[in-house]
CSV table of C-alpha atoms in Angstrom, one decimal:
chain,number,residue,atom,x,y,z
G,30,MET,CA,75.6,17.0,206.3
G,31,SER,CA,77.7,19.4,206.7
G,32,ALA,CA,80.7,18.4,203.6
G,33,GLY,CA,83.1,17.6,205.8
G,34,HIS,CA,84.9,13.7,206.9
G,35,LEU,CA,83.8,11.8,209.4
G,36,VAL,CA,87.0,11.0,212.3
G,37,ALA,CA,87.4,7.8,214.1
G,38,GLY,CA,88.9,8.9,217.9
G,39,ILE,CA,90.1,5.3,218.5
G,40,GLY,CA,92.0,4.3,222.2
G,41,ILE,CA,92.1,0.7,223.3
G,42,ARG,CA,94.2,-1.1,225.7
G,43,PRO,CA,97.6,-3.5,224.1
G,44,GLY,CA,96.6,-6.7,221.7
G,45,THR,CA,93.4,-5.7,221.2
G,46,ASP,CA,92.1,-7.1,218.2
G,47,ALA,CA,90.6,-5.9,214.8
G,48,ALA,CA,87.2,-7.1,214.8
G,49,ASP,CA,86.4,-5.9,218.3
G,50,ILE,CA,87.4,-1.9,217.2
G,51,LEU,CA,85.3,-1.8,214.1
G,52,ALA,CA,82.9,-3.7,216.0
G,53,CYS,CA,82.9,-0.3,218.4
G,54,LEU,CA,83.3,1.6,215.2
G,55,ASP,CA,80.1,0.6,213.4
G,56,GLN,CA,78.5,0.6,216.9
G,57,ALA,CA,79.4,4.2,217.9
G,58,LEU,CA,78.4,4.9,213.8
G,59,ALA,CA,74.8,3.6,214.7
G,60,ILE,CA,74.2,6.1,217.5
G,61,ALA,CA,75.5,8.7,215.9
G,62,GLY,CA,72.5,7.4,213.1
G,63,LEU,CA,76.4,6.7,210.6
G,64,SER,CA,75.7,3.3,210.1
G,65,GLY,CA,77.9,2.3,207.1
G,66,SER,CA,79.4,5.8,207.1
G,67,ALA,CA,83.3,5.6,205.3
G,68,THR,CA,85.1,6.8,208.4
G,69,PRO,CA,88.7,7.9,205.9
G,70,ARG,CA,90.9,8.4,209.3
G,71,PHE,CA,91.5,6.4,212.1
G,72,ALA,CA,92.9,8.3,215.3
G,73,THR,CA,94.9,7.0,218.2
G,74,LEU,CA,97.6,8.0,221.2
G,75,ALA,CA,100.9,8.1,219.2
G,76,SER,CA,101.9,4.3,221.7
G,77,ARG,CA,99.1,2.4,219.6
G,78,VAL,CA,99.6,3.6,216.3
G,79,ALA,CA,101.6,0.4,216.1
G,80,GLU,CA,99.4,-2.2,217.6
G,81,ALA,CA,98.1,-4.4,215.4
G,82,GLY,CA,94.8,-4.3,215.5
G,83,MET,CA,94.9,-1.2,214.5
G,84,ILE,CA,96.9,-1.3,211.2
G,85,ALA,CA,94.8,-4.7,210.4
G,86,ALA,CA,91.5,-1.8,211.2
G,87,ALA,CA,92.5,0.7,209.8
G,88,THR,CA,93.3,-1.5,206.3
G,89,ASP,CA,90.1,-2.9,206.9
G,90,ARG,CA,88.2,0.2,206.5
G,91,ALA,CA,91.4,1.5,203.8
G,92,ALA,CA,91.4,4.9,207.0
G,93,GLU,CA,94.5,6.9,206.6
G,94,LEU,CA,96.1,6.2,210.4
G,95,VAL,CA,96.8,9.7,212.8
G,96,ALA,CA,99.3,9.1,215.7
G,97,ILE,CA,98.0,12.0,217.9
G,98,PRO,CA,101.1,12.4,220.6
G,99,ASP,CA,100.0,12.5,223.9
G,100,GLU,CA,100.9,16.2,224.5
G,101,ALA,CA,98.9,17.6,221.7
G,102,LEU,CA,95.7,15.5,223.2
G,103,LYS,CA,96.1,17.7,226.5
G,104,GLY,CA,94.6,21.1,224.0
G,105,PHE,CA,91.6,19.5,223.4
G,106,GLU,CA,91.1,18.5,226.9
G,107,ALA,CA,87.5,21.6,227.3
G,108,ALA,CA,86.5,20.3,224.0
G,109,CYS,CA,85.4,17.0,225.5
G,110,ALA,CA,82.1,15.5,226.2
G,111,THR,CA,83.0,12.1,228.8
G,112,ARG,CA,85.3,12.6,231.0
G,113,SER,CA,87.8,9.1,232.3
G,114,THR,CA,89.6,9.6,235.5
G,115,ARG,CA,91.8,6.7,235.0
G,116,ILE,CA,92.4,7.5,231.5
G,117,ALA,CA,92.6,12.3,232.5
G,118,SER,CA,95.8,11.1,235.5
G,119,LEU,CA,97.5,9.1,232.0
G,120,TYR,CA,97.7,11.9,229.0
G,121,GLY,CA,95.6,13.9,230.9
G,122,VAL,CA,92.6,14.9,228.5
G,123,GLY,CA,89.2,13.0,229.5
G,124,SER,CA,88.9,11.3,226.6
G,125,VAL,CA,91.1,9.9,224.5
G,126,ALA,CA,89.3,8.5,222.1
G,127,GLU,CA,87.4,12.6,221.2
G,128,ALA,CA,90.8,14.2,221.9
G,129,ALA,CA,93.0,12.0,219.2
G,130,ALA,CA,88.5,12.5,217.0
G,131,LEU,CA,88.9,15.7,218.2
G,132,ALA,CA,92.7,16.8,216.8
G,133,ALA,CA,92.8,15.1,213.8
G,134,ALA,CA,89.7,17.1,212.7
G,135,GLY,CA,91.7,20.1,212.1
G,136,PRO,CA,90.9,23.1,213.1
G,137,GLY,CA,86.9,24.1,213.5
G,138,GLY,CA,86.0,20.3,214.1
G,139,GLU,CA,83.5,19.1,215.6
G,140,LEU,CA,82.6,16.2,217.7
G,141,VAL,CA,79.2,14.0,216.5
G,142,GLN,CA,80.1,11.3,219.1
G,143,PRO,CA,81.0,11.4,222.3
G,144,ARG,CA,82.8,8.2,223.4
G,145,ILE,CA,81.6,4.3,223.5
G,146,ALA,CA,83.6,2.2,225.0
G,147,THR,CA,83.0,-1.4,225.0
G,148,ALA,CA,84.9,-3.6,226.7
G,149,ARG,CA,89.2,-3.1,226.1
G,150,VAL,CA,88.7,0.1,222.8
G,151,THR,CA,86.7,3.6,222.8
G,152,CYS,CA,85.5,5.2,219.8
G,153,ALA,CA,84.4,8.3,219.8
G,154,LEU,CA,83.8,10.5,215.9
G,155,ALA,CA,84.2,14.0,214.6
G,156,ARG,CA,83.6,15.3,211.5
G,157,THR,CA,86.1,18.0,210.1
G,158,THR,CA,84.9,21.1,208.6
G,159,SER,CA,86.1,20.1,204.5
């Protein structure tokens, strides 16, 4: 395992609560074989960064909450492993969660868990190079 940090890319519907966000995150970690790993950075759409549930979820995990502008997501379209037609039409990228995770991971960041979706949340995991 590399020395990088995990970044959780999270997409939510407005009004989603922290418990739903954390449940999706924990599910993504479990699928990736990383249960219990720290995710020191949460990345989401700039339009979702002020959501109470997102703030509470980040606080619960002592994670830095990073806002990714819609425009910045588009640079990661090619790197997305999954594609939602609805999301692509709204944001120009196949997966907000994957693109946000990669954007926040920085140059050389890699997707370690493609997006998983629950009723109100999508979550993907990326790893930074340092």
